[in-house]
Amino acid sequence: MSSRFKVQSSKLPFVLVNMAMTADGKIATANRAVSSFGSARDHEHLLELRATADAVMAGARTVDSAPINLGPGPARFRRLRLKNGLAGHNLRVVVSGSGLVNPQAEVFRHRFSPIIVFTTGRASPARLHQLRAVADEVKIFGRHEINFRAALGWLRVEWGVQRLLCEGGGELNNVLFSDGLVDELHLTVCPEIFGGREAPTIAGGNGFHRLAKATLLQIKSFKRIGNEIFAVFTVCRQK
Ligand SMILES: NC(=O)c1ccc[n+]([C@@H]2O[C@H](COP(=O)([O-])OP(=O)(O)OC[C@H]3O[C@@H](n4cnc5c(N)ncnc54)[C@H](OP(=O)(O)O)[C@@H]3O)[C@@H](O)[C@H]2O)c1
């Protein structure tokens, strides 16, 4: 697959992360019940970005907790994909190191494009069997944690993925940021405050204690549309 959009010249895909967050930096409420709070324009933006990517990826808690299918959306976005030089439907990637992602989740109910599950040696044979029944390929990358550098390299070589869009959640984003695998962050800032110290943010995990470890960003663009801010950041660190 190839497109007219920016791709990585290395052996890894160009990785975009797209998230909507509240003005206090949350991506869901503390009880995770509310995670969809962007405007119709923000949803349109999500589909437009999907229409630039060969594959869309999300973590297990994101696909478990919301009725999302990670697909291209209505026909006009599939036409946009074709115009962009991409396949009509994007590949879908679900990340579940334990293999405990729910095989009944909405994403597995739609067979319009291949679904790949990234997992680890922690997934039991029974879970692997269940996932193989609902996914097109279940790939083990690492014994305990997923080796994303290897996994993304495999996506590029085996599935021709040049642009990969990651749609969270925070746990997955954090690993991609700390492994230096993200190229661009698309952030919609929404006019709400959720509060809640347990509410997830765009990058979860354990964090670190030294500023030197921060992922550095540069503002590429930002604009106000309606009552939201759409910002794009370029990640400074080289892969
Ligand atoms: N506002 C937004 O734009 C937005 C976007 C996306 C999600 N959300 C919300 O954010 C919440 C979910 O975020 P989250 O941070 O809790 O979860 P998440 O990142 O969606 O999923 C975390 C899970 O992904 C797997 N995983 C992630 N990194 C891994 C690694 N390095 N190795 C192996 N497995 C790994 C693990 O699955 P297993 O436990 O199965 O091993 C882990 O428990 C939900 O409420 C969702 O609706 C909001």
mmCIF file of C-alpha atoms and ligand atoms in Angstrom:
data_model
loop_
_atom_site.group_PDB
_atom_site.id
_atom_site.type_symbol
_atom_site.label_atom_id
_atom_site.label_comp_id
_atom_site.label_asym_id
_atom_site.label_seq_id
_atom_site.Cartn_x
_atom_site.Cartn_y
_atom_site.Cartn_z
ATOM 1 C CA MET A 1 0.000 0.000 0.000
ATOM 2 C CA SER A 2 1.190 3.543 -0.626
ATOM 3 C CA SER A 3 -0.286 6.988 -0.303
ATOM 4 C CA ARG A 4 0.535 10.639 -0.900
ATOM 5 C CA PHE A 5 0.987 11.256 2.835
ATOM 6 C CA LYS A 6 4.155 11.461 4.856
ATOM 7 C CA VAL A 7 5.630 8.046 5.505
ATOM 8 C CA GLN A 8 8.711 6.822 7.303
ATOM 9 C CA SER A 9 11.728 6.102 5.179
ATOM 10 C CA SER A 10 13.011 3.652 7.803
ATOM 11 C CA LYS A 11 11.705 0.137 8.207
ATOM 12 C CA LEU A 12 8.995 1.345 10.583
ATOM 13 C CA PRO A 13 5.624 2.891 9.764
ATOM 14 C CA PHE A 14 5.008 6.616 10.295
ATOM 15 C CA VAL A 15 3.007 6.589 13.540
ATOM 16 C CA LEU A 16 0.285 9.113 14.363
ATOM 17 C CA VAL A 17 -1.526 9.218 17.699
ATOM 18 C CA ASN A 18 -4.951 10.854 17.692
ATOM 19 C CA MET A 19 -6.738 11.685 20.937
ATOM 20 C CA ALA A 20 -9.479 13.934 22.273
ATOM 21 C CA MET A 21 -8.897 15.303 25.758
ATOM 22 C CA THR A 22 -10.672 17.622 28.154
ATOM 23 C CA ALA A 23 -9.182 20.969 29.135
ATOM 24 C CA ASP A 24 -7.835 19.224 32.267
ATOM 25 C CA GLY A 25 -6.113 16.583 30.171
ATOM 26 C CA LYS A 26 -8.439 13.595 30.645
ATOM 27 C CA ILE A 27 -9.452 11.140 27.935
ATOM 28 C CA ALA A 28 -12.297 9.546 29.937
ATOM 29 C CA THR A 29 -13.970 9.937 33.304
ATOM 30 C CA ALA A 30 -12.409 8.182 36.292
ATOM 31 C CA ASN A 31 -14.968 5.347 36.082
ATOM 32 C CA ARG A 32 -14.309 5.115 32.287
ATOM 33 C CA ALA A 33 -18.050 5.426 31.613
ATOM 34 C CA VAL A 34 -17.600 8.568 29.489
ATOM 35 C CA SER A 35 -14.899 8.527 26.839
ATOM 36 C CA SER A 36 -16.675 10.021 23.854
ATOM 37 C CA PHE A 37 -17.084 13.751 24.377
ATOM 38 C CA GLY A 38 -15.710 15.424 21.239
ATOM 39 C CA SER A 39 -17.949 17.276 18.787
ATOM 40 C CA ALA A 40 -19.253 15.975 15.462
ATOM 41 C CA ARG A 41 -16.324 17.889 13.891
ATOM 42 C CA ASP A 42 -13.884 15.949 16.052
ATOM 43 C CA HIS A 43 -15.440 12.672 14.918
ATOM 44 C CA GLU A 44 -15.123 13.820 11.321
ATOM 45 C CA HIS A 45 -11.476 14.636 12.015
ATOM 46 C CA LEU A 46 -10.942 11.096 13.339
ATOM 47 C CA LEU A 47 -12.376 9.609 10.149
ATOM 48 C CA GLU A 48 -10.338 11.986 7.977
ATOM 49 C CA LEU A 49 -7.173 10.856 9.748
ATOM 50 C CA ARG A 50 -8.133 7.197 9.367
ATOM 51 C CA ALA A 51 -8.463 7.941 5.656
ATOM 52 C CA THR A 52 -4.716 8.699 5.566
ATOM 53 C CA ALA A 53 -3.602 5.512 7.316
ATOM 54 C CA ASP A 54 -3.013 1.956 6.184
ATOM 55 C CA ALA A 55 -3.833 0.635 9.662
ATOM 56 C CA VAL A 56 -5.610 1.792 12.826
ATOM 57 C CA MET A 57 -4.520 0.438 16.223
ATOM 58 C CA ALA A 58 -6.050 0.518 19.722
ATOM 59 C CA GLY A 59 -5.421 -1.009 23.141
ATOM 60 C CA ALA A 60 -7.547 -3.730 24.716
ATOM 61 C CA ARG A 61 -9.290 -1.460 27.244
ATOM 62 C CA THR A 62 -10.288 0.937 24.473
ATOM 63 C CA VAL A 63 -11.878 -1.741 22.271
ATOM 64 C CA ASP A 64 -13.425 -3.423 25.348
ATOM 65 C CA SER A 65 -15.010 -0.295 26.726
ATOM 66 C CA ALA A 66 -16.636 1.339 23.703
ATOM 67 C CA PRO A 67 -18.612 0.159 20.662
ATOM 68 C CA ILE A 68 -15.909 1.041 18.124
ATOM 69 C CA ASN A 69 -14.995 -0.889 14.983
ATOM 70 C CA LEU A 70 -11.796 1.016 13.996
ATOM 71 C CA GLY A 71 -13.018 1.080 10.381
ATOM 72 C CA PRO A 72 -13.062 3.804 7.725
ATOM 73 C CA GLY A 73 -16.652 4.884 8.406
ATOM 74 C CA PRO A 74 -19.205 6.005 5.790
ATOM 75 C CA ALA A 75 -18.731 5.507 2.035
ATOM 76 C CA ARG A 76 -17.431 9.042 1.450
ATOM 77 C CA PHE A 77 -14.408 8.254 3.672
ATOM 78 C CA ARG A 78 -13.786 5.026 1.797
ATOM 79 C CA ARG A 79 -13.801 7.073 -1.421
ATOM 80 C CA LEU A 80 -11.396 9.517 0.220
ATOM 81 C CA ARG A 81 -9.094 6.600 1.071
ATOM 82 C CA LEU A 82 -9.059 5.489 -2.568
ATOM 83 C CA LYS A 83 -8.367 9.069 -3.653
ATOM 84 C CA ASN A 84 -5.491 9.108 -1.154
ATOM 85 C CA GLY A 85 -4.020 6.021 -2.816
ATOM 86 C CA LEU A 86 -5.016 3.647 -0.013
ATOM 87 C CA ALA A 87 -7.098 0.481 0.156
ATOM 88 C CA GLY A 88 -10.829 1.103 0.666
ATOM 89 C CA HIS A 89 -10.677 -0.324 4.193
ATOM 90 C CA ASN A 90 -7.856 0.045 6.704
ATOM 91 C CA LEU A 91 -6.244 -2.845 8.495
ATOM 92 C CA ARG A 92 -7.137 -3.012 12.212
ATOM 93 C CA VAL A 93 -4.751 -3.841 15.060
ATOM 94 C CA VAL A 94 -5.757 -4.652 18.644
ATOM 95 C CA VAL A 95 -3.154 -4.805 21.437
ATOM 96 C CA SER A 96 -3.675 -7.188 24.348
ATOM 97 C CA GLY A 97 -0.553 -8.497 26.084
ATOM 98 C CA SER A 98 -2.545 -10.890 28.297
ATOM 99 C CA GLY A 99 -4.879 -11.896 25.484
ATOM 100 C CA LEU A 100 -7.761 -10.915 27.784
ATOM 101 C CA VAL A 101 -9.351 -8.516 25.326
ATOM 102 C CA ASN A 102 -13.045 -9.392 24.998
ATOM 103 C CA PRO A 103 -13.565 -11.521 21.848
ATOM 104 C CA GLN A 104 -17.176 -10.259 21.823
ATOM 105 C CA ALA A 105 -16.044 -6.633 21.500
ATOM 106 C CA GLU A 106 -17.638 -4.625 18.698
ATOM 107 C CA VAL A 107 -14.432 -4.476 16.662
ATOM 108 C CA PHE A 108 -14.488 -8.262 16.150
ATOM 109 C CA ARG A 109 -18.090 -8.222 14.888
ATOM 110 C CA HIS A 110 -17.213 -6.434 11.626
ATOM 111 C CA ARG A 111 -15.284 -8.388 9.023
ATOM 112 C CA PHE A 112 -14.765 -5.645 6.419
ATOM 113 C CA SER A 113 -10.959 -5.698 6.819
ATOM 114 C CA PRO A 114 -8.315 -7.896 8.465
ATOM 115 C CA ILE A 115 -7.872 -7.696 12.233
ATOM 116 C CA ILE A 116 -4.496 -8.409 13.806
ATOM 117 C CA VAL A 117 -4.073 -8.984 17.538
ATOM 118 C CA PHE A 118 -0.667 -8.261 19.103
ATOM 119 C CA THR A 119 -0.125 -10.296 22.238
ATOM 120 C CA THR A 120 2.644 -11.882 24.350
ATOM 121 C CA GLY A 121 3.706 -15.201 25.812
ATOM 122 C CA ARG A 122 1.398 -14.396 28.782
ATOM 123 C CA ALA A 123 -1.678 -15.248 26.694
ATOM 124 C CA SER A 124 -2.904 -18.753 27.532
ATOM 125 C CA PRO A 125 -3.440 -21.324 24.772
ATOM 126 C CA ALA A 126 -7.204 -21.096 25.434
ATOM 127 C CA ARG A 127 -7.178 -17.308 24.935
ATOM 128 C CA LEU A 128 -5.081 -17.621 21.797
ATOM 129 C CA HIS A 129 -7.582 -20.128 20.450
ATOM 130 C CA GLN A 130 -10.516 -17.766 21.175
ATOM 131 C CA LEU A 131 -8.769 -14.811 19.593
ATOM 132 C CA ARG A 132 -7.769 -16.771 16.500
ATOM 133 C CA ALA A 133 -11.471 -17.468 15.948
ATOM 134 C CA VAL A 134 -12.282 -13.732 15.742
ATOM 135 C CA ALA A 135 -9.077 -12.222 14.325
ATOM 136 C CA ASP A 136 -7.251 -12.827 11.056
ATOM 137 C CA GLU A 137 -3.853 -13.077 12.698
ATOM 138 C CA VAL A 138 -2.740 -13.295 16.334
ATOM 139 C CA LYS A 139 0.952 -12.453 16.695
ATOM 140 C CA ILE A 140 3.109 -12.912 19.767
ATOM 141 C CA PHE A 141 5.778 -10.238 20.207
ATOM 142 C CA GLY A 142 7.667 -10.719 23.465
ATOM 143 C CA ARG A 143 7.349 -12.912 26.516
ATOM 144 C CA HIS A 144 5.758 -10.434 28.966
ATOM 145 C CA GLU A 145 5.451 -7.086 27.200
ATOM 146 C CA ILE A 146 4.991 -6.390 23.542
ATOM 147 C CA ASN A 147 8.128 -5.416 21.686
ATOM 148 C CA PHE A 148 6.533 -2.673 19.612
ATOM 149 C CA ARG A 149 9.606 -1.921 17.544
ATOM 150 C CA ALA A 150 9.533 -5.509 16.304
ATOM 151 C CA ALA A 151 5.730 -5.493 15.969
ATOM 152 C CA LEU A 152 5.595 -2.283 13.926
ATOM 153 C CA GLY A 153 8.483 -3.447 11.745
ATOM 154 C CA TRP A 154 6.537 -6.643 11.095
ATOM 155 C CA LEU A 155 3.421 -4.611 10.159
ATOM 156 C CA ARG A 156 5.467 -2.692 7.647
ATOM 157 C CA VAL A 157 7.105 -5.740 6.070
ATOM 158 C CA GLU A 158 4.253 -8.255 6.210
ATOM 159 C CA TRP A 159 1.242 -5.999 5.722
ATOM 160 C CA GLY A 160 2.790 -3.039 3.887
ATOM 161 C CA VAL A 161 1.764 -0.575 6.623
ATOM 162 C CA GLN A 162 3.443 2.747 5.946
ATOM 163 C CA ARG A 163 1.149 4.918 8.070
ATOM 164 C CA LEU A 164 -0.226 3.644 11.359
ATOM 165 C CA LEU A 165 -2.821 5.584 13.331
ATOM 166 C CA CYS A 166 -2.968 4.788 17.047
ATOM 167 C CA GLU A 167 -6.210 5.754 18.774
ATOM 168 C CA GLY A 168 -5.185 5.086 22.358
ATOM 169 C CA GLY A 169 -5.809 4.535 25.070
ATOM 170 C CA GLY A 170 -3.313 6.082 27.399
ATOM 171 C CA GLU A 171 -1.535 2.854 28.351
ATOM 172 C CA LEU A 172 -0.789 1.958 24.767
ATOM 173 C CA ASN A 173 0.151 5.532 23.784
ATOM 174 C CA ASN A 174 2.587 5.744 26.680
ATOM 175 C CA VAL A 175 4.542 2.692 25.564
ATOM 176 C CA LEU A 176 4.731 4.011 22.007
ATOM 177 C CA PHE A 177 5.929 7.422 23.226
ATOM 178 C CA SER A 178 8.503 5.998 25.616
ATOM 179 C CA ASP A 179 9.798 3.593 22.973
ATOM 180 C CA GLY A 180 10.304 6.602 20.655
ATOM 181 C CA LEU A 181 7.950 5.205 18.026
ATOM 182 C CA VAL A 182 5.500 8.105 17.622
ATOM 183 C CA ASP A 183 6.023 10.682 14.865
ATOM 184 C CA GLU A 184 2.993 12.929 15.263
ATOM 185 C CA LEU A 185 0.375 13.676 17.936
ATOM 186 C CA HIS A 186 -3.059 14.964 16.927
ATOM 187 C CA LEU A 187 -4.833 16.384 19.920
ATOM 188 C CA THR A 188 -8.337 17.796 20.159
ATOM 189 C CA VAL A 189 -8.796 19.905 23.278
ATOM 190 C CA CYS A 190 -12.453 19.850 24.291
ATOM 191 C CA PRO A 191 -14.160 22.452 26.474
ATOM 192 C CA GLU A 192 -14.811 20.315 29.569
ATOM 193 C CA ILE A 193 -13.188 19.620 32.915
ATOM 194 C CA PHE A 194 -13.619 16.055 34.176
ATOM 195 C CA GLY A 195 -11.341 16.011 37.216
ATOM 196 C CA GLY A 196 -10.670 12.709 38.949
ATOM 197 C CA ARG A 197 -7.138 11.607 39.799
ATOM 198 C CA GLU A 198 -7.866 8.150 38.412
ATOM 199 C CA ALA A 199 -9.189 9.477 35.109
ATOM 200 C CA PRO A 200 -6.901 8.358 32.252
ATOM 201 C CA THR A 201 -4.816 10.826 30.272
ATOM 202 C CA ILE A 202 -3.277 10.607 26.808
ATOM 203 C CA ALA A 203 -0.224 8.798 28.244
ATOM 204 C CA GLY A 204 -0.616 6.460 31.224
ATOM 205 C CA GLY A 205 1.789 3.872 32.607
ATOM 206 C CA ASN A 206 4.224 4.501 35.466
ATOM 207 C CA GLY A 207 5.837 7.639 34.119
ATOM 208 C CA PHE A 208 9.388 8.622 35.099
ATOM 209 C CA HIS A 209 11.252 10.987 37.421
ATOM 210 C CA ARG A 210 13.628 12.885 35.159
ATOM 211 C CA LEU A 211 12.792 15.672 32.725
ATOM 212 C CA ALA A 212 15.445 14.289 30.391
ATOM 213 C CA LYS A 213 13.162 11.345 29.716
ATOM 214 C CA ALA A 214 10.253 13.466 28.440
ATOM 215 C CA THR A 215 9.137 13.034 24.853
ATOM 216 C CA LEU A 216 9.752 16.402 23.238
ATOM 217 C CA LEU A 217 7.215 17.892 20.841
ATOM 218 C CA GLN A 218 7.086 20.789 18.448
ATOM 219 C CA ILE A 219 3.833 22.480 17.458
ATOM 220 C CA LYS A 220 3.135 21.784 13.804
ATOM 221 C CA SER A 221 -0.271 23.451 13.593
ATOM 222 C CA PHE A 222 -3.272 24.442 15.655
ATOM 223 C CA LYS A 223 -6.649 25.898 14.894
ATOM 224 C CA ARG A 224 -9.870 26.669 16.657
ATOM 225 C CA ILE A 225 -12.992 25.154 15.129
ATOM 226 C CA GLY A 226 -16.194 25.894 16.993
ATOM 227 C CA ASN A 227 -15.413 25.474 20.683
ATOM 228 C CA GLU A 228 -12.498 23.051 20.287
ATOM 229 C CA ILE A 229 -8.775 23.351 19.522
ATOM 230 C CA PHE A 230 -7.243 21.006 16.979
ATOM 231 C CA ALA A 231 -3.492 20.771 17.492
ATOM 232 C CA VAL A 232 -0.818 18.751 15.744
ATOM 233 C CA PHE A 233 2.589 18.143 17.334
ATOM 234 C CA THR A 234 5.665 16.658 15.720
ATOM 235 C CA VAL A 235 7.760 14.406 17.948
ATOM 236 C CA CYS A 236 11.326 15.725 17.967
ATOM 237 C CA ARG A 237 13.167 12.551 18.905
ATOM 238 C CA GLN A 238 14.457 10.452 16.056
ATOM 239 C CA LYS A 239 13.526 6.804 15.767
HETATM 240 N N1 LIG B 1 -10.739 10.461 24.409
HETATM 241 C C1 LIG B 1 -10.092 9.690 23.559
HETATM 242 O O1 LIG B 1 -9.646 10.136 22.489
HETATM 243 C C2 LIG B 1 -9.897 8.224 23.874
HETATM 244 C C3 LIG B 1 -9.239 7.421 22.940
HETATM 245 C C4 LIG B 1 -9.015 6.090 23.277
HETATM 246 C C5 LIG B 1 -9.438 5.587 24.479
HETATM 247 N N2 LIG B 1 -10.107 6.383 25.343
HETATM 248 C C6 LIG B 1 -10.543 5.829 26.655
HETATM 249 O O2 LIG B 1 -9.395 5.487 27.412
HETATM 250 C C7 LIG B 1 -9.704 4.356 28.236
HETATM 251 C C8 LIG B 1 -8.746 3.206 27.929
HETATM 252 O O3 LIG B 1 -7.432 3.632 28.078
HETATM 253 P P1 LIG B 1 -6.387 2.739 28.902
HETATM 254 O O4 LIG B 1 -5.145 3.542 28.979
HETATM 255 O O5 LIG B 1 -7.032 2.315 30.172
HETATM 256 O O6 LIG B 1 -6.230 1.408 28.059
HETATM 257 P P2 LIG B 1 -5.685 1.045 26.586
HETATM 258 O O7 LIG B 1 -4.375 1.692 26.325
HETATM 259 O O8 LIG B 1 -6.780 1.180 25.600
HETATM 260 O O9 LIG B 1 -5.474 -0.519 26.766
HETATM 261 C C9 LIG B 1 -4.561 -0.998 27.733
HETATM 262 C C10 LIG B 1 -4.356 -2.456 27.459
HETATM 263 O O10 LIG B 1 -3.679 -2.630 26.203
HETATM 264 C C11 LIG B 1 -2.732 -3.680 26.316
HETATM 265 N N3 LIG B 1 -1.385 -3.103 26.272
HETATM 266 C C12 LIG B 1 -1.045 -1.797 26.248
HETATM 267 N N4 LIG B 1 0.294 -1.675 26.211
HETATM 268 C C13 LIG B 1 0.810 -2.937 26.193
HETATM 269 C C14 LIG B 1 2.122 -3.480 26.153
HETATM 270 N N5 LIG B 1 3.220 -2.714 26.129
HETATM 271 N N6 LIG B 1 2.278 -4.817 26.170
HETATM 272 C C15 LIG B 1 1.201 -5.609 26.230
HETATM 273 N N7 LIG B 1 -0.083 -5.161 26.262
HETATM 274 C C16 LIG B 1 -0.265 -3.838 26.250
HETATM 275 C C17 LIG B 1 -3.006 -4.327 27.674
HETATM 276 O O11 LIG B 1 -4.068 -5.260 27.415
HETATM 277 P P3 LIG B 1 -4.351 -6.567 28.320
HETATM 278 O O12 LIG B 1 -4.765 -6.036 29.666
HETATM 279 O O13 LIG B 1 -5.481 -7.251 27.611
HETATM 280 O O14 LIG B 1 -3.079 -7.306 28.386
HETATM 281 C C18 LIG B 1 -3.485 -3.142 28.491
HETATM 282 O O15 LIG B 1 -4.223 -3.485 29.634
HETATM 283 C C19 LIG B 1 -11.119 3.955 27.913
HETATM 284 O O16 LIG B 1 -11.998 4.555 28.820
HETATM 285 C C20 LIG B 1 -11.289 4.528 26.516
HETATM 286 O O17 LIG B 1 -12.631 4.682 26.162
HETATM 287 C C21 LIG B 1 -10.333 7.685 25.077
#
